[in-house]
Amino acid sequence: MFHYPNGKKASTDSRAPIRSERPTYANRGMNLETLLNETNEYYRIHGKAVIHKKPTPLQIVKVDYPKRSAAKVTEAYFKQASTTDYNGVYRGKYIDFEAKETNNKTSFPLGNFHDHQITHMRDCMKHGGICFVIIRFSRYNTQYVLSADQLLDWWAQRETGRKSIPLSFIEQHAIEVPTRAMPAVDYLAALEAWLD
Amino acid sequence: MFHYPNGKKASTDSRAPIRSERPTYANRGMNLETLLNETNEYYRIHGKAVIHKKPTPLQIVKVDYPKRSAAKVTEAYFKQASTTDYNGVYRGKYIDFEAKETNNKTSFPLGNFHDHQITHMRDCMKHGGICFVIIRFSRYNTQYVLSADQLLDWWAQRETGRKSIPLSFIEQHAIEVPTRAMPAVDYLAALEAWLD
């Protein structure tokens, strides 16, 4: 069994509208997961890449099989995922990333990530995978691609009490991906420089 | 909502012991999913590859949040997956496959696969992914790696009434992966020839 971090409610949380200080028509009430699902669908349809969000892992305990209707899960619990949420293939490369957002103004809390996600990204990098995180600052309606390498450096600093990555560092070292119409969050464009 | 194919019950089905005509200590009561989970764990621990089974996709309808205990899903339905079950990274390559087993003696039924899985494999191949299926003949306690290319050829023949792939074809053109102790099903060894 698995308590969601910060006591947040998973199913409602992910659908909650994000208040933006600079709202635009394209992203009213949009959160990062929705923006990325749209983006990945755009990539797939346009033959650019095949990238999917993994389903939420559930421990299924009880299932009813009513006659003439669909099987119904009546008892299940959220499990800790052993991987990041997103992976797929782009230009022959294995792509793997986690996506998180914050309402903070000046820094991104490291508490948004979990040990198993860090371990998973480290493992994937060893095998030649392209690993990164997409971090969204909801208030500014923008997001950045930060390489897993850079995230690991900051993660290691938790031991010295570091709790977040300053926005000033992110602005300087990560690649900004503005929210647009189509695709909503063109994060693959941000990878071109790495892959070439 | 999603009815499981053949009216089989998902949760009990995947745990059902497989009767083998040539039982060995290593695989008594093992089904393909269990064998592959063990194999993937072996690969991960030994730094050979990072490959995971995706969680079963569920449409969550109702969640209870009892005080001081874990969130409990009380209503959910199985959804049709939009991808294959397994993917990951090996030697820098994107790996993607589906795994199925049969009790048949002389052929592998094409009905074990679904349109969306075929489409997904076709898409991933276009982007340079390594795509295949692992098909297990439970009675003989053995499995084969069949390239997605070959599967697509047989899939296309469904239009002419073809319902299965003869075992004789599989023996000749697929790569046999015997069941062993560690790793249980060394399917990556079967890929070496392709990747080199």
mmCIF file of C-alpha atoms in Angstrom:
data_model
loop_
_atom_site.group_PDB
_atom_site.id
_atom_site.type_symbol
_atom_site.label_atom_id
_atom_site.label_comp_id
_atom_site.label_asym_id
_atom_site.label_seq_id
_atom_site.Cartn_x
_atom_site.Cartn_y
_atom_site.Cartn_z
ATOM 1 C CA MET A 1 0.000 0.000 0.000
ATOM 2 C CA PHE A 2 1.116 3.494 -0.714
ATOM 3 C CA HIS A 3 0.200 6.866 0.717
ATOM 4 C CA TYR A 4 0.403 9.624 -1.793
ATOM 5 C CA PRO A 5 3.140 12.135 -0.923
ATOM 6 C CA ASN A 6 2.022 15.250 0.963
ATOM 7 C CA GLY A 7 -1.275 13.569 1.739
ATOM 8 C CA LYS A 8 -2.597 14.745 -1.600
ATOM 9 C CA LYS A 9 -5.451 12.911 -3.227
ATOM 10 C CA ALA A 10 -4.190 11.338 -6.388
ATOM 11 C CA SER A 11 -7.197 11.150 -8.652
ATOM 12 C CA THR A 12 -8.563 14.583 -7.910
ATOM 13 C CA ASP A 13 -5.134 16.226 -7.689
ATOM 14 C CA SER A 14 -4.110 15.374 -11.215
ATOM 15 C CA ARG A 15 -7.263 16.874 -12.622
ATOM 16 C CA ALA A 16 -7.219 20.047 -10.564
ATOM 17 C CA PRO A 17 -6.986 23.201 -12.670
ATOM 18 C CA ILE A 18 -3.774 25.132 -12.332
ATOM 19 C CA ARG A 19 -4.134 28.846 -11.695
ATOM 20 C CA SER A 20 -1.690 30.753 -13.831
ATOM 21 C CA GLU A 21 -0.642 34.368 -13.369
ATOM 22 C CA ARG A 22 -0.406 34.646 -17.124
ATOM 23 C CA PRO A 23 -3.348 32.647 -18.397
ATOM 24 C CA THR A 24 -3.667 32.075 -22.130
ATOM 25 C CA TYR A 25 -6.414 30.500 -24.141
ATOM 26 C CA ALA A 26 -4.248 27.481 -24.901
ATOM 27 C CA ASN A 27 -3.723 26.362 -21.352
ATOM 28 C CA ARG A 28 -6.659 27.481 -19.269
ATOM 29 C CA GLY A 29 -7.221 24.851 -16.616
ATOM 30 C CA MET A 30 -4.439 22.676 -18.017
ATOM 31 C CA ASN A 31 -1.960 20.839 -15.877
ATOM 32 C CA LEU A 32 1.329 19.343 -16.945
ATOM 33 C CA GLU A 33 -0.006 15.809 -17.379
ATOM 34 C CA THR A 34 -2.759 16.999 -19.706
ATOM 35 C CA LEU A 35 -0.325 19.162 -21.691
ATOM 36 C CA LEU A 36 2.071 16.227 -22.077
ATOM 37 C CA ASN A 37 -0.633 13.758 -23.055
ATOM 38 C CA GLU A 38 -1.700 16.135 -25.821
ATOM 39 C CA THR A 39 1.895 16.646 -26.872
ATOM 40 C CA ASN A 40 2.622 12.916 -27.002
ATOM 41 C CA GLU A 41 -0.532 12.316 -29.022
ATOM 42 C CA TYR A 42 0.601 15.043 -31.427
ATOM 43 C CA TYR A 43 4.035 13.418 -31.722
ATOM 44 C CA ARG A 44 2.484 10.007 -32.383
ATOM 45 C CA ILE A 45 -0.009 11.199 -35.001
ATOM 46 C CA HIS A 46 2.643 13.244 -36.796
ATOM 47 C CA GLY A 47 5.123 10.364 -36.810
ATOM 48 C CA LYS A 48 7.661 12.247 -34.701
ATOM 49 C CA ALA A 49 8.006 9.873 -31.731
ATOM 50 C CA VAL A 50 6.153 7.214 -29.748
ATOM 51 C CA ILE A 51 6.043 8.228 -26.096
ATOM 52 C CA HIS A 52 3.401 7.238 -23.558
ATOM 53 C CA LYS A 53 2.611 7.866 -19.937
ATOM 54 C CA LYS A 54 2.588 4.638 -17.952
ATOM 55 C CA PRO A 55 -0.642 3.718 -16.201
ATOM 56 C CA THR A 56 -0.850 4.351 -12.457
ATOM 57 C CA PRO A 57 0.249 1.123 -10.750
ATOM 58 C CA LEU A 58 -2.479 -0.416 -8.617
ATOM 59 C CA GLN A 59 -2.486 -3.480 -6.416
ATOM 60 C CA ILE A 60 -5.759 -5.146 -7.339
ATOM 61 C CA VAL A 61 -7.311 -7.024 -4.423
ATOM 62 C CA LYS A 62 -10.902 -7.708 -5.434
ATOM 63 C CA VAL A 63 -12.658 -7.915 -8.797
ATOM 64 C CA ASP A 64 -16.338 -8.522 -9.460
ATOM 65 C CA TYR A 65 -17.397 -10.231 -12.683
ATOM 66 C CA PRO A 66 -21.029 -9.318 -13.155
ATOM 67 C CA LYS A 67 -22.923 -11.163 -15.889
ATOM 68 C CA ARG A 68 -23.225 -9.284 -19.176
ATOM 69 C CA SER A 69 -21.169 -6.301 -18.042
ATOM 70 C CA ALA A 70 -17.567 -5.311 -17.578
ATOM 71 C CA ALA A 71 -15.341 -6.667 -14.829
ATOM 72 C CA LYS A 72 -15.339 -4.199 -11.935
ATOM 73 C CA VAL A 73 -12.427 -3.688 -9.574
ATOM 74 C CA THR A 74 -13.923 -3.129 -6.128
ATOM 75 C CA GLU A 75 -10.766 -3.028 -4.022
ATOM 76 C CA ALA A 76 -7.344 -1.776 -5.070
ATOM 77 C CA TYR A 77 -4.533 0.310 -3.619
ATOM 78 C CA PHE A 78 -1.999 2.677 -5.117
ATOM 79 C CA LYS A 79 1.457 1.156 -5.390
ATOM 80 C CA GLN A 80 4.806 2.902 -5.460
ATOM 81 C CA ALA A 81 5.956 3.019 -9.083
ATOM 82 C CA SER A 82 9.372 1.511 -9.764
ATOM 83 C CA THR A 83 10.043 3.696 -12.794
ATOM 84 C CA THR A 84 9.419 7.199 -14.069
ATOM 85 C CA ASP A 85 6.061 8.016 -15.619
ATOM 86 C CA TYR A 86 7.001 8.498 -19.282
ATOM 87 C CA ASN A 87 9.081 6.566 -21.787
ATOM 88 C CA GLY A 88 9.276 5.771 -25.457
ATOM 89 C CA VAL A 89 11.342 6.007 -28.622
ATOM 90 C CA TYR A 90 12.558 9.012 -30.611
ATOM 91 C CA ARG A 91 15.069 8.926 -33.470
ATOM 92 C CA GLY A 92 16.092 5.407 -32.445
ATOM 93 C CA LYS A 93 16.850 6.515 -28.886
ATOM 94 C CA TYR A 94 15.255 5.355 -25.675
ATOM 95 C CA ILE A 95 13.582 8.356 -23.997
ATOM 96 C CA ASP A 96 12.723 8.325 -20.286
ATOM 97 C CA PHE A 97 11.469 11.158 -18.128
ATOM 98 C CA GLU A 98 9.499 12.295 -15.144
ATOM 99 C CA ALA A 99 7.267 15.388 -15.166
ATOM 100 C CA LYS A 100 6.489 17.532 -12.152
ATOM 101 C CA GLU A 101 5.066 20.948 -11.487
ATOM 102 C CA THR A 102 5.238 23.470 -8.677
ATOM 103 C CA ASN A 103 3.423 26.604 -7.568
ATOM 104 C CA ASN A 104 6.677 27.953 -6.132
ATOM 105 C CA LYS A 105 7.995 31.237 -7.509
ATOM 106 C CA THR A 106 11.742 31.016 -7.077
ATOM 107 C CA SER A 107 12.793 27.371 -6.817
ATOM 108 C CA PHE A 108 11.805 23.795 -7.618
ATOM 109 C CA PRO A 109 11.479 21.487 -4.559
ATOM 110 C CA LEU A 110 13.559 18.302 -4.776
ATOM 111 C CA GLY A 111 10.843 16.617 -2.706
ATOM 112 C CA ASN A 112 8.887 16.281 -5.955
ATOM 113 C CA PHE A 113 11.143 13.382 -6.889
ATOM 114 C CA HIS A 114 11.573 10.024 -5.223
ATOM 115 C CA ASP A 115 14.536 7.747 -4.686
ATOM 116 C CA HIS A 116 13.221 5.039 -7.008
ATOM 117 C CA GLN A 117 12.805 7.549 -9.860
ATOM 118 C CA ILE A 118 16.359 8.813 -9.398
ATOM 119 C CA THR A 119 17.680 5.234 -9.308
ATOM 120 C CA HIS A 120 15.690 4.338 -12.396
ATOM 121 C CA MET A 121 17.036 7.327 -14.363
ATOM 122 C CA ARG A 122 20.599 6.545 -13.292
ATOM 123 C CA ASP A 123 20.155 2.930 -14.465
ATOM 124 C CA CYS A 124 18.644 3.957 -17.810
ATOM 125 C CA MET A 125 21.479 6.416 -18.471
ATOM 126 C CA LYS A 126 24.014 3.619 -17.951
ATOM 127 C CA HIS A 127 22.374 1.784 -20.843
ATOM 128 C CA GLY A 128 22.436 4.789 -23.151
ATOM 129 C CA GLY A 129 18.926 6.096 -22.522
ATOM 130 C CA ILE A 130 18.113 9.811 -22.806
ATOM 131 C CA CYS A 131 16.855 10.775 -19.344
ATOM 132 C CA PHE A 132 15.544 14.075 -18.075
ATOM 133 C CA VAL A 133 12.821 15.769 -16.111
ATOM 134 C CA ILE A 134 10.253 18.271 -17.270
ATOM 135 C CA ILE A 135 9.613 20.762 -14.481
ATOM 136 C CA ARG A 136 6.774 23.192 -14.753
ATOM 137 C CA PHE A 137 6.400 26.482 -12.944
ATOM 138 C CA SER A 138 2.624 26.765 -13.003
ATOM 139 C CA ARG A 139 2.556 30.425 -11.977
ATOM 140 C CA TYR A 140 4.647 31.392 -14.966
ATOM 141 C CA ASN A 141 2.987 28.920 -17.334
ATOM 142 C CA THR A 142 6.316 27.609 -18.532
ATOM 143 C CA GLN A 143 8.412 24.494 -18.176
ATOM 144 C CA TYR A 144 12.010 23.419 -18.549
ATOM 145 C CA VAL A 145 13.833 20.282 -19.646
ATOM 146 C CA LEU A 146 16.520 19.539 -17.083
ATOM 147 C CA SER A 147 18.921 16.689 -17.844
ATOM 148 C CA ALA A 148 18.971 13.804 -15.371
ATOM 149 C CA ASP A 149 22.714 14.475 -14.981
ATOM 150 C CA GLN A 150 21.983 17.912 -13.584
ATOM 151 C CA LEU A 151 19.134 16.641 -11.421
ATOM 152 C CA LEU A 152 21.460 13.994 -9.936
ATOM 153 C CA ASP A 153 23.952 16.713 -8.949
ATOM 154 C CA TRP A 154 21.255 18.596 -7.063
ATOM 155 C CA TRP A 155 19.848 15.374 -5.623
ATOM 156 C CA ALA A 156 23.269 14.553 -4.139
ATOM 157 C CA GLN A 157 23.217 17.936 -2.381
ATOM 158 C CA ARG A 158 20.200 16.923 -0.328
ATOM 159 C CA GLU A 159 22.711 15.401 2.074
ATOM 160 C CA THR A 160 23.974 18.873 2.864
ATOM 161 C CA GLY A 161 20.456 20.104 3.543
ATOM 162 C CA ARG A 162 19.610 21.400 0.065
ATOM 163 C CA LYS A 163 15.844 21.173 -0.498
ATOM 164 C CA SER A 164 15.270 22.772 -3.894
ATOM 165 C CA ILE A 165 16.807 23.887 -7.186
ATOM 166 C CA PRO A 166 16.859 27.686 -7.587
ATOM 167 C CA LEU A 167 14.902 29.003 -10.568
ATOM 168 C CA SER A 168 17.941 31.132 -11.436
ATOM 169 C CA PHE A 169 19.990 27.929 -11.999
ATOM 170 C CA ILE A 170 17.196 26.390 -14.045
ATOM 171 C CA GLU A 171 16.869 29.489 -16.219
ATOM 172 C CA GLN A 172 20.580 29.364 -16.913
ATOM 173 C CA HIS A 173 21.205 25.617 -17.358
ATOM 174 C CA ALA A 174 17.929 23.956 -18.337
ATOM 175 C CA ILE A 175 16.167 24.372 -21.665
ATOM 176 C CA GLU A 176 12.967 26.385 -21.534
ATOM 177 C CA VAL A 177 9.941 24.894 -23.309
ATOM 178 C CA PRO A 178 7.198 27.494 -23.635
ATOM 179 C CA THR A 179 3.540 26.454 -23.628
ATOM 180 C CA ARG A 180 2.152 26.715 -27.142
ATOM 181 C CA ALA A 181 -0.857 25.647 -29.137
ATOM 182 C CA MET A 182 0.415 22.625 -31.121
ATOM 183 C CA PRO A 183 2.194 20.746 -29.728
ATOM 184 C CA ALA A 184 1.415 22.114 -26.276
ATOM 185 C CA VAL A 185 4.852 21.439 -24.787
ATOM 186 C CA ASP A 186 7.396 20.688 -27.511
ATOM 187 C CA TYR A 187 10.006 19.088 -25.245
ATOM 188 C CA LEU A 188 11.544 17.000 -28.045
ATOM 189 C CA ALA A 189 12.689 20.232 -29.710
ATOM 190 C CA ALA A 190 14.695 20.861 -26.546
ATOM 191 C CA LEU A 191 16.481 17.521 -26.988
ATOM 192 C CA GLU A 192 17.723 18.186 -30.514
ATOM 193 C CA ALA A 193 20.901 19.839 -29.259
ATOM 194 C CA TRP A 194 21.778 16.773 -27.134
ATOM 195 C CA LEU A 195 21.032 14.234 -29.821
ATOM 196 C CA ASP A 196 22.957 15.835 -32.663
ATOM 197 C CA MET B 1 -14.730 -0.132 -20.055
ATOM 198 C CA PHE B 2 -13.126 -3.200 -21.373
ATOM 199 C CA HIS B 3 -14.146 -6.836 -21.490
ATOM 200 C CA TYR B 4 -11.230 -9.172 -21.273
ATOM 201 C CA PRO B 5 -10.813 -11.206 -24.472
ATOM 202 C CA ASN B 6 -12.331 -14.680 -24.516
ATOM 203 C CA GLY B 7 -14.297 -13.778 -21.391
ATOM 204 C CA LYS B 8 -11.321 -14.804 -19.286
ATOM 205 C CA LYS B 9 -10.940 -13.367 -15.849
ATOM 206 C CA ALA B 10 -7.866 -11.179 -15.786
ATOM 207 C CA SER B 11 -6.704 -11.333 -12.216
ATOM 208 C CA THR B 12 -7.101 -15.039 -11.692
ATOM 209 C CA ASP B 13 -6.024 -15.950 -15.220
ATOM 210 C CA SER B 14 -2.560 -14.433 -14.954
ATOM 211 C CA ARG B 15 -1.857 -16.326 -11.754
ATOM 212 C CA ALA B 16 -3.119 -19.695 -12.920
ATOM 213 C CA PRO B 17 -0.453 -22.392 -12.883
ATOM 214 C CA ILE B 18 0.566 -23.700 -16.259
ATOM 215 C CA ARG B 19 0.623 -27.439 -16.660
ATOM 216 C CA SER B 20 3.698 -28.505 -18.549
ATOM 217 C CA GLU B 21 4.312 -31.822 -20.234
ATOM 218 C CA ARG B 22 7.963 -31.492 -19.294
ATOM 219 C CA PRO B 23 7.896 -29.983 -15.837
ATOM 220 C CA THR B 24 11.160 -28.906 -14.229
ATOM 221 C CA TYR B 25 11.887 -27.575 -10.776
ATOM 222 C CA ALA B 26 12.640 -24.126 -12.157
ATOM 223 C CA ASN B 27 9.234 -23.444 -13.617
ATOM 224 C CA ARG B 28 6.655 -25.400 -11.679
ATOM 225 C CA GLY B 29 3.502 -23.323 -11.584
ATOM 226 C CA MET B 30 5.177 -20.473 -13.481
ATOM 227 C CA ASN B 31 3.511 -18.528 -16.213
ATOM 228 C CA LEU B 32 5.151 -16.310 -18.788
ATOM 229 C CA GLU B 33 4.531 -13.055 -16.926
ATOM 230 C CA THR B 34 6.199 -14.411 -13.787
ATOM 231 C CA LEU B 35 9.135 -15.782 -15.771
ATOM 232 C CA LEU B 36 9.619 -12.431 -17.520
ATOM 233 C CA ASN B 37 9.325 -10.396 -14.317
ATOM 234 C CA GLU B 38 12.089 -12.533 -12.802
ATOM 235 C CA THR B 39 14.167 -12.207 -15.948
ATOM 236 C CA ASN B 40 13.792 -8.422 -16.079
ATOM 237 C CA GLU B 41 14.719 -8.153 -12.402
ATOM 238 C CA TYR B 42 17.810 -10.262 -13.116
ATOM 239 C CA TYR B 43 18.725 -7.990 -16.042
ATOM 240 C CA ARG B 44 18.298 -4.873 -13.912
ATOM 241 C CA ILE B 45 20.292 -6.139 -10.939
ATOM 242 C CA HIS B 46 23.116 -7.379 -13.159
ATOM 243 C CA GLY B 47 23.276 -4.113 -15.109
ATOM 244 C CA LYS B 48 22.307 -5.764 -18.384
ATOM 245 C CA ALA B 49 19.174 -3.818 -19.309
ATOM 246 C CA VAL B 50 16.299 -1.848 -17.788
ATOM 247 C CA ILE B 51 13.016 -3.354 -18.944
ATOM 248 C CA HIS B 52 9.703 -3.237 -17.090
ATOM 249 C CA LYS B 53 6.185 -4.482 -17.539
ATOM 250 C CA LYS B 54 3.712 -1.627 -17.676
ATOM 251 C CA PRO B 55 0.977 -1.576 -15.045
ATOM 252 C CA THR B 56 -2.482 -2.746 -16.085
ATOM 253 C CA PRO B 57 -4.390 0.353 -17.189
ATOM 254 C CA LEU B 58 -7.459 1.039 -15.075
ATOM 255 C CA GLN B 59 -10.107 3.704 -15.290
ATOM 256 C CA ILE B 60 -10.441 4.826 -11.692
ATOM 257 C CA VAL B 61 -13.974 5.949 -10.858
ATOM 258 C CA LYS B 62 -14.134 6.086 -7.067
ATOM 259 C CA VAL B 63 -11.500 6.407 -4.359
ATOM 260 C CA ASP B 64 -11.999 6.399 -0.585
ATOM 261 C CA TYR B 65 -9.582 8.310 1.630
ATOM 262 C CA PRO B 66 -9.969 6.794 5.072
ATOM 263 C CA LYS B 67 -8.256 8.626 7.940
ATOM 264 C CA ARG B 68 -4.876 7.203 8.954
ATOM 265 C CA SER B 69 -4.830 4.526 6.257
ATOM 266 C CA ALA B 70 -4.091 4.170 2.582
ATOM 267 C CA ALA B 71 -6.320 5.529 -0.153
ATOM 268 C CA LYS B 72 -8.586 2.729 -1.393
ATOM 269 C CA VAL B 73 -9.900 2.446 -4.926
ATOM 270 C CA THR B 74 -13.460 1.138 -4.658
ATOM 271 C CA GLU B 75 -14.544 1.353 -8.284
ATOM 272 C CA ALA B 76 -12.371 0.930 -11.350
ATOM 273 C CA TYR B 77 -12.587 -0.745 -14.748
ATOM 274 C CA PHE B 78 -10.029 -2.359 -17.014
ATOM 275 C CA LYS B 79 -9.096 -0.196 -19.971
ATOM 276 C CA GLN B 80 -7.769 -1.239 -23.339
ATOM 277 C CA ALA B 81 -4.021 -0.640 -23.319
ATOM 278 C CA SER B 82 -2.708 1.572 -26.112
ATOM 279 C CA THR B 83 0.740 -0.034 -26.147
ATOM 280 C CA THR B 84 2.425 -3.380 -25.647
ATOM 281 C CA ASP B 85 3.112 -4.579 -22.111
ATOM 282 C CA TYR B 86 6.905 -4.368 -21.961
ATOM 283 C CA ASN B 87 9.476 -1.767 -22.881
ATOM 284 C CA GLY B 88 12.855 -0.439 -21.837
ATOM 285 C CA VAL B 89 16.453 0.144 -22.851
ATOM 286 C CA TYR B 90 19.220 -2.287 -23.810
ATOM 287 C CA ARG B 91 22.586 -1.317 -25.293
ATOM 288 C CA GLY B 92 21.249 2.145 -26.074
ATOM 289 C CA LYS B 93 18.320 0.725 -28.025
ATOM 290 C CA TYR B 94 14.634 1.098 -27.343
ATOM 291 C CA ILE B 95 13.153 -2.357 -26.700
ATOM 292 C CA ASP B 96 9.422 -3.008 -27.021
ATOM 293 C CA PHE B 97 7.553 -6.294 -26.892
ATOM 294 C CA GLU B 98 4.402 -8.169 -26.093
ATOM 295 C CA ALA B 99 4.388 -11.597 -24.402
ATOM 296 C CA LYS B 100 1.714 -14.245 -24.886
ATOM 297 C CA GLU B 101 1.316 -17.930 -24.198
ATOM 298 C CA THR B 102 -0.796 -20.738 -25.560
ATOM 299 C CA ASN B 103 -1.772 -24.259 -24.628
ATOM 300 C CA ASN B 104 -1.977 -25.171 -28.302
ATOM 301 C CA LYS B 105 0.288 -27.913 -29.594
ATOM 302 C CA THR B 106 0.890 -27.055 -33.217
ATOM 303 C CA SER B 107 0.259 -23.339 -33.785
ATOM 304 C CA PHE B 108 0.085 -19.965 -32.121
ATOM 305 C CA PRO B 109 -3.319 -18.213 -32.426
ATOM 306 C CA LEU B 110 -3.132 -14.697 -33.894
ATOM 307 C CA GLY B 111 -6.137 -13.832 -31.724
ATOM 308 C CA ASN B 112 -3.680 -13.436 -28.843
ATOM 309 C CA PHE B 113 -2.708 -10.077 -30.299
ATOM 310 C CA HIS B 114 -4.779 -6.970 -30.748
ATOM 311 C CA ASP B 115 -4.886 -4.263 -33.390
ATOM 312 C CA HIS B 116 -3.578 -1.539 -31.076
ATOM 313 C CA GLN B 117 -0.533 -3.666 -30.170
ATOM 314 C CA ILE B 118 0.249 -4.286 -33.824
ATOM 315 C CA THR B 119 -0.141 -0.577 -34.603
ATOM 316 C CA HIS B 120 2.059 0.340 -31.661
ATOM 317 C CA MET B 121 4.836 -2.044 -32.753
ATOM 318 C CA ARG B 122 4.654 -0.766 -36.324
ATOM 319 C CA ASP B 123 4.974 2.830 -35.050
ATOM 320 C CA CYS B 124 7.893 2.018 -32.746
ATOM 321 C CA MET B 125 9.767 0.235 -35.558
ATOM 322 C CA LYS B 126 9.456 3.360 -37.723
ATOM 323 C CA HIS B 127 11.387 5.243 -35.047
ATOM 324 C CA GLY B 128 14.139 2.644 -34.806
ATOM 325 C CA GLY B 129 12.830 0.632 -31.863
ATOM 326 C CA ILE B 130 13.561 -3.100 -31.534
ATOM 327 C CA CYS B 131 10.120 -4.741 -31.537
ATOM 328 C CA PHE B 132 9.176 -8.372 -31.138
ATOM 329 C CA VAL B 133 6.870 -10.810 -29.408
ATOM 330 C CA ILE B 134 7.732 -13.555 -26.976
ATOM 331 C CA ILE B 135 5.378 -16.465 -27.563
ATOM 332 C CA ARG B 136 5.290 -19.323 -25.124
ATOM 333 C CA PHE B 137 4.093 -22.861 -25.768
ATOM 334 C CA SER B 138 3.152 -23.826 -22.233
ATOM 335 C CA ARG B 139 2.842 -27.527 -22.980
ATOM 336 C CA TYR B 140 6.407 -27.689 -24.182
ATOM 337 C CA ASN B 141 7.728 -25.251 -21.549
ATOM 338 C CA THR B 142 9.537 -23.203 -24.148
ATOM 339 C CA GLN B 143 9.201 -19.814 -25.814
ATOM 340 C CA TYR B 144 10.359 -18.038 -28.932
ATOM 341 C CA VAL B 145 11.332 -14.524 -29.892
ATOM 342 C CA LEU B 146 9.518 -13.651 -33.111
ATOM 343 C CA SER B 147 10.360 -10.319 -34.753
ATOM 344 C CA ALA B 148 7.520 -7.847 -35.152
ATOM 345 C CA ASP B 149 8.316 -7.846 -38.900
ATOM 346 C CA GLN B 150 7.441 -11.535 -39.087
ATOM 347 C CA LEU B 151 4.377 -11.111 -36.898
ATOM 348 C CA LEU B 152 3.131 -8.310 -39.185
ATOM 349 C CA ASP B 153 3.403 -10.626 -42.201
ATOM 350 C CA TRP B 154 1.210 -13.213 -40.487
ATOM 351 C CA TRP B 155 -1.132 -10.533 -39.159
ATOM 352 C CA ALA B 156 -1.734 -9.308 -42.727
ATOM 353 C CA GLN B 157 -2.785 -12.856 -43.667
ATOM 354 C CA ARG B 158 -5.745 -12.711 -41.306
ATOM 355 C CA GLU B 159 -7.584 -11.082 -44.184
ATOM 356 C CA THR B 160 -7.343 -14.330 -46.108
ATOM 357 C CA GLY B 161 -8.718 -16.283 -43.161
ATOM 358 C CA ARG B 162 -5.431 -17.236 -41.495
ATOM 359 C CA LYS B 163 -6.001 -17.656 -37.751
ATOM 360 C CA SER B 164 -2.659 -18.834 -36.389
ATOM 361 C CA ILE B 165 1.078 -19.176 -36.987
ATOM 362 C CA PRO B 166 2.176 -22.800 -37.438
ATOM 363 C CA LEU B 167 4.683 -24.029 -34.865
ATOM 364 C CA SER B 168 6.731 -25.412 -37.751
ATOM 365 C CA PHE B 169 7.227 -21.853 -39.072
ATOM 366 C CA ILE B 170 8.098 -20.585 -35.611
ATOM 367 C CA GLU B 171 10.647 -23.366 -35.061
ATOM 368 C CA GLN B 172 12.301 -22.461 -38.329
ATOM 369 C CA HIS B 173 12.213 -18.636 -38.278
ATOM 370 C CA ALA B 174 11.905 -17.498 -34.654
ATOM 371 C CA ILE B 175 14.647 -17.779 -32.036
ATOM 372 C CA GLU B 176 13.999 -20.351 -29.330
ATOM 373 C CA VAL B 177 14.564 -19.214 -25.743
ATOM 374 C CA PRO B 178 14.612 -22.221 -23.413
ATOM 375 C CA THR B 179 13.397 -21.901 -19.820
ATOM 376 C CA ARG B 180 16.381 -21.926 -17.491
ATOM 377 C CA ALA B 181 17.203 -21.166 -13.883
ATOM 378 C CA MET B 182 18.855 -17.714 -14.079
ATOM 379 C CA PRO B 183 17.702 -15.753 -15.921
ATOM 380 C CA ALA B 184 14.493 -17.700 -16.434
ATOM 381 C CA VAL B 185 13.913 -16.607 -20.042
ATOM 382 C CA ASP B 186 17.048 -15.014 -21.504
ATOM 383 C CA TYR B 187 15.344 -13.286 -24.416
ATOM 384 C CA LEU B 188 18.008 -10.591 -24.734
ATOM 385 C CA ALA B 189 20.498 -13.283 -25.758
ATOM 386 C CA ALA B 190 18.192 -13.968 -28.698
ATOM 387 C CA LEU B 191 18.486 -10.329 -29.783
ATOM 388 C CA GLU B 192 22.284 -10.250 -29.971
ATOM 389 C CA ALA B 193 22.293 -11.447 -33.548
ATOM 390 C CA TRP B 194 19.944 -8.615 -34.605
ATOM 391 C CA LEU B 195 21.796 -5.883 -32.766
ATOM 392 C CA ASP B 196 25.308 -6.696 -33.914
#
